[in-house]
mmCIF file of C-alpha atoms in Angstrom:
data_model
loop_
_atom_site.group_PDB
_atom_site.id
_atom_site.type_symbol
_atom_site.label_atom_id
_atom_site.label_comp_id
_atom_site.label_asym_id
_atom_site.label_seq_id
_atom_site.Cartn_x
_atom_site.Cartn_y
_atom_site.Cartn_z
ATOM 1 C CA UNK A 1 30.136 19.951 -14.630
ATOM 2 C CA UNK A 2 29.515 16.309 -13.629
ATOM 3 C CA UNK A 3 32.527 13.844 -14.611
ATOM 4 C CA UNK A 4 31.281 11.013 -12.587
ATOM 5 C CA UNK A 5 27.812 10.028 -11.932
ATOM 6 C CA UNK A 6 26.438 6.982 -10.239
ATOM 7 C CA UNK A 7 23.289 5.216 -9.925
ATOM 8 C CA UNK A 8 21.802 2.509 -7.793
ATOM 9 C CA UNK A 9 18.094 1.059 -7.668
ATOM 10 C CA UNK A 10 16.314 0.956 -3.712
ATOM 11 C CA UNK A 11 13.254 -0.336 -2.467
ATOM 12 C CA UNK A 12 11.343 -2.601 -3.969
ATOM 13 C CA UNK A 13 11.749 -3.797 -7.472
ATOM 14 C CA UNK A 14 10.457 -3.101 -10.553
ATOM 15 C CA UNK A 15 10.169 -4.104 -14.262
ATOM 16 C CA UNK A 16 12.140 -1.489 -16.099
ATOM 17 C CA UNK A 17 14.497 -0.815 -13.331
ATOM 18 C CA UNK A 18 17.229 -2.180 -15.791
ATOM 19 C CA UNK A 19 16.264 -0.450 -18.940
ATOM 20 C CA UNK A 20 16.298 3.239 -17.147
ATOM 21 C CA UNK A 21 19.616 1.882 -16.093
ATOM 22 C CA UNK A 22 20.842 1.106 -19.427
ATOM 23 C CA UNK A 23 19.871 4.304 -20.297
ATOM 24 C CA UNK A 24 21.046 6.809 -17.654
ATOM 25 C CA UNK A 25 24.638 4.578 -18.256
ATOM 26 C CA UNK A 26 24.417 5.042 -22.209
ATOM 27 C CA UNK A 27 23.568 8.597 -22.204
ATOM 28 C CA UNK A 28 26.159 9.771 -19.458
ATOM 29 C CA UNK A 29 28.748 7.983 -21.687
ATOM 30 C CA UNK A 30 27.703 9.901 -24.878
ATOM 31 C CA UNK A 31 28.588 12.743 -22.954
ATOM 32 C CA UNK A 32 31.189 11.835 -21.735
ATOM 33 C CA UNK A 33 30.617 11.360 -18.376
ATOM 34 C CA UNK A 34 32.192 8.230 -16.123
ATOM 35 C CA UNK A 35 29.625 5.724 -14.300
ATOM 36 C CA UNK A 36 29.526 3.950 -11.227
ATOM 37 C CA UNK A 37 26.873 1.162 -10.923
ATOM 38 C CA UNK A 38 26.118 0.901 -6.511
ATOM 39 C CA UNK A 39 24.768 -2.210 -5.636
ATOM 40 C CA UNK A 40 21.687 -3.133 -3.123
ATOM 41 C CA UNK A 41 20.692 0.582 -2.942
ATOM 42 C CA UNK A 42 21.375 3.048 -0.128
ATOM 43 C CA UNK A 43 23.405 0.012 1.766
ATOM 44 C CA UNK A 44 25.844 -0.308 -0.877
ATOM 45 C CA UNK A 45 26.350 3.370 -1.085
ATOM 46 C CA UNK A 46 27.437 2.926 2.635
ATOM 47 C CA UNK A 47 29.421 -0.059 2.053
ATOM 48 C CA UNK A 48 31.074 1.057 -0.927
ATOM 49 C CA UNK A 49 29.620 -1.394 -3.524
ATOM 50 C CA UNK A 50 31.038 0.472 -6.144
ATOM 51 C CA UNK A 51 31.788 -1.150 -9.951
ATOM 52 C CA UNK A 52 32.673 1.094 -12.864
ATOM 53 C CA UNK A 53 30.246 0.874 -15.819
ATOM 54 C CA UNK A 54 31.173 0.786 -19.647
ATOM 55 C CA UNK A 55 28.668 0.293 -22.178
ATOM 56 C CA UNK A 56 28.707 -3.080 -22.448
ATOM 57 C CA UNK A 57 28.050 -3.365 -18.623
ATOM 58 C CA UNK A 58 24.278 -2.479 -19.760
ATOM 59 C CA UNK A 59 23.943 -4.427 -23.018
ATOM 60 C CA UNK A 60 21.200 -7.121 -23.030
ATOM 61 C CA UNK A 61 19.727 -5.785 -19.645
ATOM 62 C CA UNK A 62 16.793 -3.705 -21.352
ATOM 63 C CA UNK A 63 14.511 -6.787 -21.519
ATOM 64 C CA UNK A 64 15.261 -8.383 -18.337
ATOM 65 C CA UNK A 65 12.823 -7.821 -14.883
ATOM 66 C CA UNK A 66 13.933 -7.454 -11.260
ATOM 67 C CA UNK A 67 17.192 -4.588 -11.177
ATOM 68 C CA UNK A 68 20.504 -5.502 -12.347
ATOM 69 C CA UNK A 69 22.138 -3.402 -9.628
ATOM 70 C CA UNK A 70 20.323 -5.052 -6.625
ATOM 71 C CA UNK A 71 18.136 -3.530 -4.522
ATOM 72 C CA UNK A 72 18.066 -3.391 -0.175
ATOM 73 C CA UNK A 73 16.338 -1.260 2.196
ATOM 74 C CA UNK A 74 18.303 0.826 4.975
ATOM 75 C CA UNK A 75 16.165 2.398 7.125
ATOM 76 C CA UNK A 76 18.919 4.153 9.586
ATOM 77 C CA UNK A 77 19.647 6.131 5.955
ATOM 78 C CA UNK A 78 17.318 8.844 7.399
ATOM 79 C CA UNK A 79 20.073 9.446 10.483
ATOM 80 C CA UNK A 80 22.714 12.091 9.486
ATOM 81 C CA UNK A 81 25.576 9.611 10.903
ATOM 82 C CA UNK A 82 24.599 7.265 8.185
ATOM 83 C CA UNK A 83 23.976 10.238 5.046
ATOM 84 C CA UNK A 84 27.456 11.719 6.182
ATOM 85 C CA UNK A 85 29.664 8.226 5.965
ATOM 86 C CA UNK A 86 27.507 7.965 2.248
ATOM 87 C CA UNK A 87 28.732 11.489 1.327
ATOM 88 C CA UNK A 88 32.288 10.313 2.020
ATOM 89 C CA UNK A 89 32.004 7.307 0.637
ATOM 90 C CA UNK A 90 30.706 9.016 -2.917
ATOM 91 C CA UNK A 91 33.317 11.941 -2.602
ATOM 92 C CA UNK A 92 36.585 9.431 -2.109
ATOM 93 C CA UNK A 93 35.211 7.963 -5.763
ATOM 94 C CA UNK A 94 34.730 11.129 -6.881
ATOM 95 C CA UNK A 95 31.395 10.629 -7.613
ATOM 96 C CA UNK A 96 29.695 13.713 -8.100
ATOM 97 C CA UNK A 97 26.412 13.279 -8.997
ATOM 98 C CA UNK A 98 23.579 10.556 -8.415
ATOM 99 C CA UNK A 99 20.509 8.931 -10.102
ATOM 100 C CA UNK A 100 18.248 7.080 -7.865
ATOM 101 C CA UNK A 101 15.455 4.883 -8.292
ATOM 102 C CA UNK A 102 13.092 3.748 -6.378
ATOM 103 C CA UNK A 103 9.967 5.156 -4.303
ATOM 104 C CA UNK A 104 9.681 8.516 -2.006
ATOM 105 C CA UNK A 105 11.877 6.849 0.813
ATOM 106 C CA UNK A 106 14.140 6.794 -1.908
ATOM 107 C CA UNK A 107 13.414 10.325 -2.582
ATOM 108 C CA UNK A 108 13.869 11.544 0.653
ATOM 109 C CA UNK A 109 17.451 10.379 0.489
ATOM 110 C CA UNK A 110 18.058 11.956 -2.870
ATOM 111 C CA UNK A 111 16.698 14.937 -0.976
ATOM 112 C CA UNK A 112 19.115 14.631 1.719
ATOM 113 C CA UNK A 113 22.623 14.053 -0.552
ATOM 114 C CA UNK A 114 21.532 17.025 -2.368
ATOM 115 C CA UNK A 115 21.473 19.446 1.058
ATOM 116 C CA UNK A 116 25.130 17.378 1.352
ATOM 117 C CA UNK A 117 26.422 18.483 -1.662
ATOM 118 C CA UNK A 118 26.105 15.318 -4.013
ATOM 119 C CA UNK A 119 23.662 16.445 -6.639
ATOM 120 C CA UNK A 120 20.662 13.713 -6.935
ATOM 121 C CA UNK A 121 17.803 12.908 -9.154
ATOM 122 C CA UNK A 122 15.456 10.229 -8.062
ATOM 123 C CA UNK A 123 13.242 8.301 -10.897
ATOM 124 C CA UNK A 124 9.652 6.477 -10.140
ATOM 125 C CA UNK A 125 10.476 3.256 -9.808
ATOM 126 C CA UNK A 126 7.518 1.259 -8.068
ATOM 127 C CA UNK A 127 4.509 -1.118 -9.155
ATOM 128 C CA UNK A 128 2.049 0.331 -7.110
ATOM 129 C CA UNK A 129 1.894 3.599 -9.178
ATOM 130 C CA UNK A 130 1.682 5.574 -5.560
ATOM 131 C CA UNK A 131 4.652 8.187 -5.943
ATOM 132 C CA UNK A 132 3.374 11.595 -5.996
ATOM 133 C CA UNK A 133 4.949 13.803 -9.436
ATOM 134 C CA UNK A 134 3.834 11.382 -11.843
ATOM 135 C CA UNK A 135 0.680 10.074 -13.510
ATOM 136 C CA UNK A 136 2.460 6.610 -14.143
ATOM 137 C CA UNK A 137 5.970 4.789 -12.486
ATOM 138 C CA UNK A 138 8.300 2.551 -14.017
ATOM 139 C CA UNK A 139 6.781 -0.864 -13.771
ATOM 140 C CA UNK A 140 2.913 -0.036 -13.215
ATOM 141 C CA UNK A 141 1.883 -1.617 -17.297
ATOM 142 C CA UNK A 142 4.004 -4.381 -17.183
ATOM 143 C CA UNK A 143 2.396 -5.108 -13.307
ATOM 144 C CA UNK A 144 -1.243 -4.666 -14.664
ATOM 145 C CA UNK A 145 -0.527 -6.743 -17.871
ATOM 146 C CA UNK A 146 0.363 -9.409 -15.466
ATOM 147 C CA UNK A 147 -2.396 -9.000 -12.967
ATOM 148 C CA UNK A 148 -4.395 -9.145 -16.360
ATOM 149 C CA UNK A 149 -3.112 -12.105 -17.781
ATOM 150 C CA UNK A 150 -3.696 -13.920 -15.078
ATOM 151 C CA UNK A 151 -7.240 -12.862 -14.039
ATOM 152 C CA UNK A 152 -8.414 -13.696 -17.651
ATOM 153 C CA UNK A 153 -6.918 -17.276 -16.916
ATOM 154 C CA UNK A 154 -9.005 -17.349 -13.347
ATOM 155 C CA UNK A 155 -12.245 -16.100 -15.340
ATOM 156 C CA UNK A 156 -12.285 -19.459 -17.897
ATOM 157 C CA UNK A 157 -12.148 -21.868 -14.658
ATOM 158 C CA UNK A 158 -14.816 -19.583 -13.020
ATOM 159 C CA UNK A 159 -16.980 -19.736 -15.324
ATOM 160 C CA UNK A 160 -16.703 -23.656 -15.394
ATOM 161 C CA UNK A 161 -17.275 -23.869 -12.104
ATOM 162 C CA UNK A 162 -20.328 -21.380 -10.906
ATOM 163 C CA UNK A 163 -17.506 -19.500 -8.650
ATOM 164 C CA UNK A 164 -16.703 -16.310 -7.788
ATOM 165 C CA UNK A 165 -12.597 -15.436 -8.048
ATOM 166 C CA UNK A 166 -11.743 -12.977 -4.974
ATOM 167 C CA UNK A 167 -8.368 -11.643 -6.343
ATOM 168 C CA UNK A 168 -6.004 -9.584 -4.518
ATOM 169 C CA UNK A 169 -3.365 -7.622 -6.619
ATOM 170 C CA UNK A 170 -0.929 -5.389 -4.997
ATOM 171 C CA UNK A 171 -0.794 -1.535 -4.647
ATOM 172 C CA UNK A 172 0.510 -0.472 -0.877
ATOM 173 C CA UNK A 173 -2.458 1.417 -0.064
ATOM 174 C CA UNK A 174 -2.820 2.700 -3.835
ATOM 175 C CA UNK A 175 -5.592 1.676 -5.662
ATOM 176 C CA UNK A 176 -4.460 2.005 -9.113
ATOM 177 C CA UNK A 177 -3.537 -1.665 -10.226
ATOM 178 C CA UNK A 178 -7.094 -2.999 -8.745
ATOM 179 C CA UNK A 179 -9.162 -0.408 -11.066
ATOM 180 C CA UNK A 180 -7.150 -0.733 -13.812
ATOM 181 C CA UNK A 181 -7.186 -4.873 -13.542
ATOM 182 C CA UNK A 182 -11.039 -4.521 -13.032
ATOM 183 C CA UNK A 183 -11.484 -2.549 -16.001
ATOM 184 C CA UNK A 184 -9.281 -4.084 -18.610
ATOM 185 C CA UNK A 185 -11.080 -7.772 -17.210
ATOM 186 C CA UNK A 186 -14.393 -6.525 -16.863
ATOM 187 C CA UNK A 187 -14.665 -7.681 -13.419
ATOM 188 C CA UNK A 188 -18.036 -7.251 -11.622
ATOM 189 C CA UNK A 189 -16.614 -5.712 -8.263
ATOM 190 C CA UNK A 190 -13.490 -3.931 -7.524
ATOM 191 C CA UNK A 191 -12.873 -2.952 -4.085
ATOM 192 C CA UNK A 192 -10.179 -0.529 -2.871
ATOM 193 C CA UNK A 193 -8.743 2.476 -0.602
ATOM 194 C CA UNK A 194 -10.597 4.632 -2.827
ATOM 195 C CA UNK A 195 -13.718 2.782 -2.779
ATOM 196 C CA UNK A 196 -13.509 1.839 1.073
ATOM 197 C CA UNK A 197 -14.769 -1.957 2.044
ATOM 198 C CA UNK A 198 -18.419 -2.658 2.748
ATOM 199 C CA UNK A 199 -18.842 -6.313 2.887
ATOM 200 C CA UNK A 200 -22.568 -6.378 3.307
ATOM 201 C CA UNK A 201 -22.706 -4.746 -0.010
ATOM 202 C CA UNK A 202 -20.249 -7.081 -1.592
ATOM 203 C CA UNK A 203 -22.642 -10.246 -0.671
ATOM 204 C CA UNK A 204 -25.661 -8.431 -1.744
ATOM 205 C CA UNK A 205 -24.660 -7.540 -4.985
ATOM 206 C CA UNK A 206 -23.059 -10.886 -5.551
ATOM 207 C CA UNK A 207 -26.554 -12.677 -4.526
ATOM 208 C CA UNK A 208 -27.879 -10.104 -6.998
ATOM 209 C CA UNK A 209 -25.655 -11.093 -10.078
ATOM 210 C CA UNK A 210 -26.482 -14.582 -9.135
ATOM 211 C CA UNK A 211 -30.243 -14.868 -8.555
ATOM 212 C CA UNK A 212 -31.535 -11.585 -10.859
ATOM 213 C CA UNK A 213 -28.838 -11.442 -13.325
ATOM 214 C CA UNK A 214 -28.276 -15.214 -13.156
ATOM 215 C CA UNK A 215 -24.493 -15.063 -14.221
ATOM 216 C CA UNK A 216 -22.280 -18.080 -13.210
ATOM 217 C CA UNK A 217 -19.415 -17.014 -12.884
ATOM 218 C CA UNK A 218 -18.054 -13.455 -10.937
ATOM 219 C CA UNK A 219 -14.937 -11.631 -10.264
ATOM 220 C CA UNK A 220 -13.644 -9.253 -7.369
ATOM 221 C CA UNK A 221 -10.623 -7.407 -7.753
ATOM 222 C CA UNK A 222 -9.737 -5.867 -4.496
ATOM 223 C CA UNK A 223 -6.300 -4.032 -3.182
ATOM 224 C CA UNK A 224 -3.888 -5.466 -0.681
ATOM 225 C CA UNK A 225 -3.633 -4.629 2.823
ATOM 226 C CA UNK A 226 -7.800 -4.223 2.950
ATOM 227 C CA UNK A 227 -9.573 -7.396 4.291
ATOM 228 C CA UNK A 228 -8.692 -11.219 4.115
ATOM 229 C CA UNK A 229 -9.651 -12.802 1.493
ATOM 230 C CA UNK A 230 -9.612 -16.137 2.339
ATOM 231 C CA UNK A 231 -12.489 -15.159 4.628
ATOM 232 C CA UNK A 232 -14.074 -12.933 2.450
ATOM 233 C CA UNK A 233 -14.274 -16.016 -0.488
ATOM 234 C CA UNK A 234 -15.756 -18.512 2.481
ATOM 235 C CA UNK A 235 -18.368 -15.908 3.150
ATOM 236 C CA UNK A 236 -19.479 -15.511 -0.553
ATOM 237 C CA UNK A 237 -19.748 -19.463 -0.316
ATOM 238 C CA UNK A 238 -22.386 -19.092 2.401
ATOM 239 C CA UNK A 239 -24.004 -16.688 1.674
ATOM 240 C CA UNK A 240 -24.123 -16.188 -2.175
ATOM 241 C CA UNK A 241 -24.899 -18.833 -5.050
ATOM 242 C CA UNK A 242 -21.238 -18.171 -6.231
ATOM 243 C CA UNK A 243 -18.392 -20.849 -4.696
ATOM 244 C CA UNK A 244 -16.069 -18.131 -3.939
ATOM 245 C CA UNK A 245 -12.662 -18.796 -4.073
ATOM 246 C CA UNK A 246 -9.319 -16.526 -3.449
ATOM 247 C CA UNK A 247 -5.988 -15.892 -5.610
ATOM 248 C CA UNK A 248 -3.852 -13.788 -4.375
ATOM 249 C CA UNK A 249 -0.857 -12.662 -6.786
ATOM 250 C CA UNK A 250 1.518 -11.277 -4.718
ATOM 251 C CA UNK A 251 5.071 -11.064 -5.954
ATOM 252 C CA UNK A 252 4.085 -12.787 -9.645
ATOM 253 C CA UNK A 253 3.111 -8.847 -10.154
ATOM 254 C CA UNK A 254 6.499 -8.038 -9.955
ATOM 255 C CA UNK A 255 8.351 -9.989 -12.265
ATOM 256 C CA UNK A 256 8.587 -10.615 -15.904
ATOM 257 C CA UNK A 257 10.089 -8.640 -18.750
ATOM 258 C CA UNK A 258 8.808 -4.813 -18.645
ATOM 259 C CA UNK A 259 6.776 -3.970 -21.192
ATOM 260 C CA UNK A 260 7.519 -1.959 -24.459
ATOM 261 C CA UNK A 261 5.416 0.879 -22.480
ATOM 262 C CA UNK A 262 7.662 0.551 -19.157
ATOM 263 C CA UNK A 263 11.209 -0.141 -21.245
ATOM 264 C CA UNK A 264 10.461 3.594 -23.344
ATOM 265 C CA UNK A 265 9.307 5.334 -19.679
ATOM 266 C CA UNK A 266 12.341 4.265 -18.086
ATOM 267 C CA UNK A 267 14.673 5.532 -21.245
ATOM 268 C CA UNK A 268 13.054 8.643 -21.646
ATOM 269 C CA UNK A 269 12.947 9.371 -17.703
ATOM 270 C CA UNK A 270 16.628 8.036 -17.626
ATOM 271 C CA UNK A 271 17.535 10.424 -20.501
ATOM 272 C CA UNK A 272 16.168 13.116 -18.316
ATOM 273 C CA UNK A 273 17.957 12.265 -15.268
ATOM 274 C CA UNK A 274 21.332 12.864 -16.587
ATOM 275 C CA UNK A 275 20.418 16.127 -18.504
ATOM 276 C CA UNK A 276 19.145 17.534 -15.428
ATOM 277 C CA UNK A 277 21.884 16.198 -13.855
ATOM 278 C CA UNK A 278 24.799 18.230 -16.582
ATOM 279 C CA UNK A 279 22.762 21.294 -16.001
ATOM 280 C CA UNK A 280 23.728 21.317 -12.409
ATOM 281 C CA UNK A 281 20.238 20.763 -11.048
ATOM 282 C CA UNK A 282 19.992 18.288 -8.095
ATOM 283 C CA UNK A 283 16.703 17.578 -5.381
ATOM 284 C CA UNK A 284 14.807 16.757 -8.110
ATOM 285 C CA UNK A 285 12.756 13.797 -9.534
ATOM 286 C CA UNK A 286 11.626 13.022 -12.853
ATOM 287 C CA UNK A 287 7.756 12.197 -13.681
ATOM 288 C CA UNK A 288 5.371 12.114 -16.425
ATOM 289 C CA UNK A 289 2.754 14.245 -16.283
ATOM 290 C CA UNK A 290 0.294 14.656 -19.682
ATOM 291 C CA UNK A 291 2.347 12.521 -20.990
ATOM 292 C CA UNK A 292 5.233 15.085 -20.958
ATOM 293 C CA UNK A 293 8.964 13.785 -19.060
ATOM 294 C CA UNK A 294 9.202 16.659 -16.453
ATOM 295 C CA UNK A 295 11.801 17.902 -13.960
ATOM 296 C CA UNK A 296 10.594 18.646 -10.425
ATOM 297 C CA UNK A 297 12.025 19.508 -7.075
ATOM 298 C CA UNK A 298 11.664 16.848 -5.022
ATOM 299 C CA UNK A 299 9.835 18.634 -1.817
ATOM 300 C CA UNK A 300 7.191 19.726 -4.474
ATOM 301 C CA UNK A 301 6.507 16.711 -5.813
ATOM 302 C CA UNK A 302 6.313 15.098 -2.603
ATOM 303 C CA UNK A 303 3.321 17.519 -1.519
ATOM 304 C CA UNK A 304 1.250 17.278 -5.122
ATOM 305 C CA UNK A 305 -1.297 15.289 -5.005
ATOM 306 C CA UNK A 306 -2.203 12.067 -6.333
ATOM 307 C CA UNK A 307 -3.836 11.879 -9.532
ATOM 308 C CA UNK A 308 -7.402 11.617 -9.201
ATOM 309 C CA UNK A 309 -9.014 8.250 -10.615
ATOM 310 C CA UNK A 310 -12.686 9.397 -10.052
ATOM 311 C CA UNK A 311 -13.156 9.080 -14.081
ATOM 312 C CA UNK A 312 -11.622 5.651 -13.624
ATOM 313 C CA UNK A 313 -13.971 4.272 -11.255
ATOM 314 C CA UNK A 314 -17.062 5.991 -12.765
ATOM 315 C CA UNK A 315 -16.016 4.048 -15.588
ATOM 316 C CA UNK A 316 -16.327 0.720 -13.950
ATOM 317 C CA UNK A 317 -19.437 1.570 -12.543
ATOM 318 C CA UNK A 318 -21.093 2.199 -16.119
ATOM 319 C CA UNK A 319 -19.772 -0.696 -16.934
ATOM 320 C CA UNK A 320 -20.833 -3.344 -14.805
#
């Protein structure tokens, strides 16, 4: 029977963060069950940044971005030195029990309490979407409804202007927020890991939607981490009819207050975390898959694979 539970946000932050706080704090209650907020992730767990939460410690969070609880990164977590002073740390609070979010680092050290004897669940808290277990993490919409926001704004100028908008949007190797940007702003190219980069194709089909087609205006959407774009933008200058300029969004994607979609993923998968939690199972994670909140172990989820977004980018090509 868990009596206290904590729960702490690592990695990188997300829009919802707070709201699956809220929620894993408001349900434990209900049942119950004392909580202990752990500031700045794994660190805090080793430096004891420990504050009791009561129900109005989550009120008025649910709408706010970033994580109320902080978040750090600790990468000597993965020595057993470091896990064992955590485990002590938890047991002299007599916290039993832990809810983490965050990515599969953060997994992996959910993983690692749990062979320690602090039952964990970690939650899918990441914009890139790239955390095996799930079709969708806590933060992905409210990410893409920024990326499209703004890439509607770039396409009036560009259009004004005879120029091509090169935009990079985030994703850590994960191609999800470019497809989904390129089809929900009917761009004309979208270039990433899944695609692979051919830049000789890029300018050729560029000069094509600009002397055959005639459009005046074009947009790329292409991942992070793939090519400069700065250089690939002066290139479409020389060699296309386009002007091409670059935008890259960076850290704008992570901000702003999560979307209805991301605040009701983060409750339900919250809710979940705690009931798995009371019935005594730890090493897992919670994901949605078909749109169903599900319970897995963590090692399992770890080795699924990620969803396939063929349809996705057969989509965009039958579009352009």
């Amino acid at each position: 029977m868990v009596k206290k539970l904590g729960v702490l946000t690592s990695g990188g932050d997300a829009p919802g963060m707070n709201a699956a706080i809220r929620a894993i704090t408001r349900v434990a209650l209900a049942n119950g069950i004392e909580v202990v907020g752990i500031r700045d992730g794994y660190r805090g767990l080793v430096e004891k940044k420990f504050e009791n939460f009561t129900k109005s410690s989550v009120s008025e969070i649910i709408s706010r971005g970033g994580t109320k609880l902080g978040s750090a990164r600790l990468s000597e977590f993965k020595d057993e030195e470091v896990q064992n002073l955590a485990v002590k740390n938890l047991k002299e609070e007599n916290i039993d029990a832990l809810v983490v979010i965050g990515g599969d680092g953060s997994y992996r050290g959910a993983l690692a309490l749990t062979s320690k004897g602090i039952n964990c669940v970690g939650l899918p808290g990441t914009i890139d979407n790239d955390i095996p277990g799930t079709d969708f993490t806590i933060g992905f919409n409210t990410a893409l409804e920024t990326c499209v926001e703004n890439v509607d704004k770039l396409r009036d100028t560009s259009s004004s202007h005879h120029r091509c908008s090169v935009v990079e949007v985030m994703g850590n190797r994960c191609g999800d927020l470019a497809v989904y940007t390129a089809i929900n702003c009917g761009a004309e190219i979208v270039v990433s890991p899944e695609t692979g980069y051919d830049e000789l194709d890029i300018l050729e089909r560029l000069r094509y939607l600009g002397n055959a087609v005639k459009k005046n205006h074009a947009i790329v959407i292409i991942s992070e981490k793939i090519t400069d774009v700065d250089a690939l933008a002066k290139k479409i200058s020389q060699h296309t009819n386009f002007s091409g300029r670059a935008t890259v969004l960076g850290h704008i994607q992570r901000g702003g207050s999560p979307s209805p979609y991301d605040r009701l993923l983060a409750s339900r998968m919250g809710e979940h975390a705690v009931d798995l939690l009371m019935a005594g199972k730890g090493g897992q994670c919670v994901g949605i898959l078909d749109n169903q909140i599900v319970g897995l172990p963590i090692e399992e989820a770890l080795q699924r694979p990620k969803p396939s977004r063929k349809h996705l980018y057969r989509l965009f090509d039958r579009l352009v």
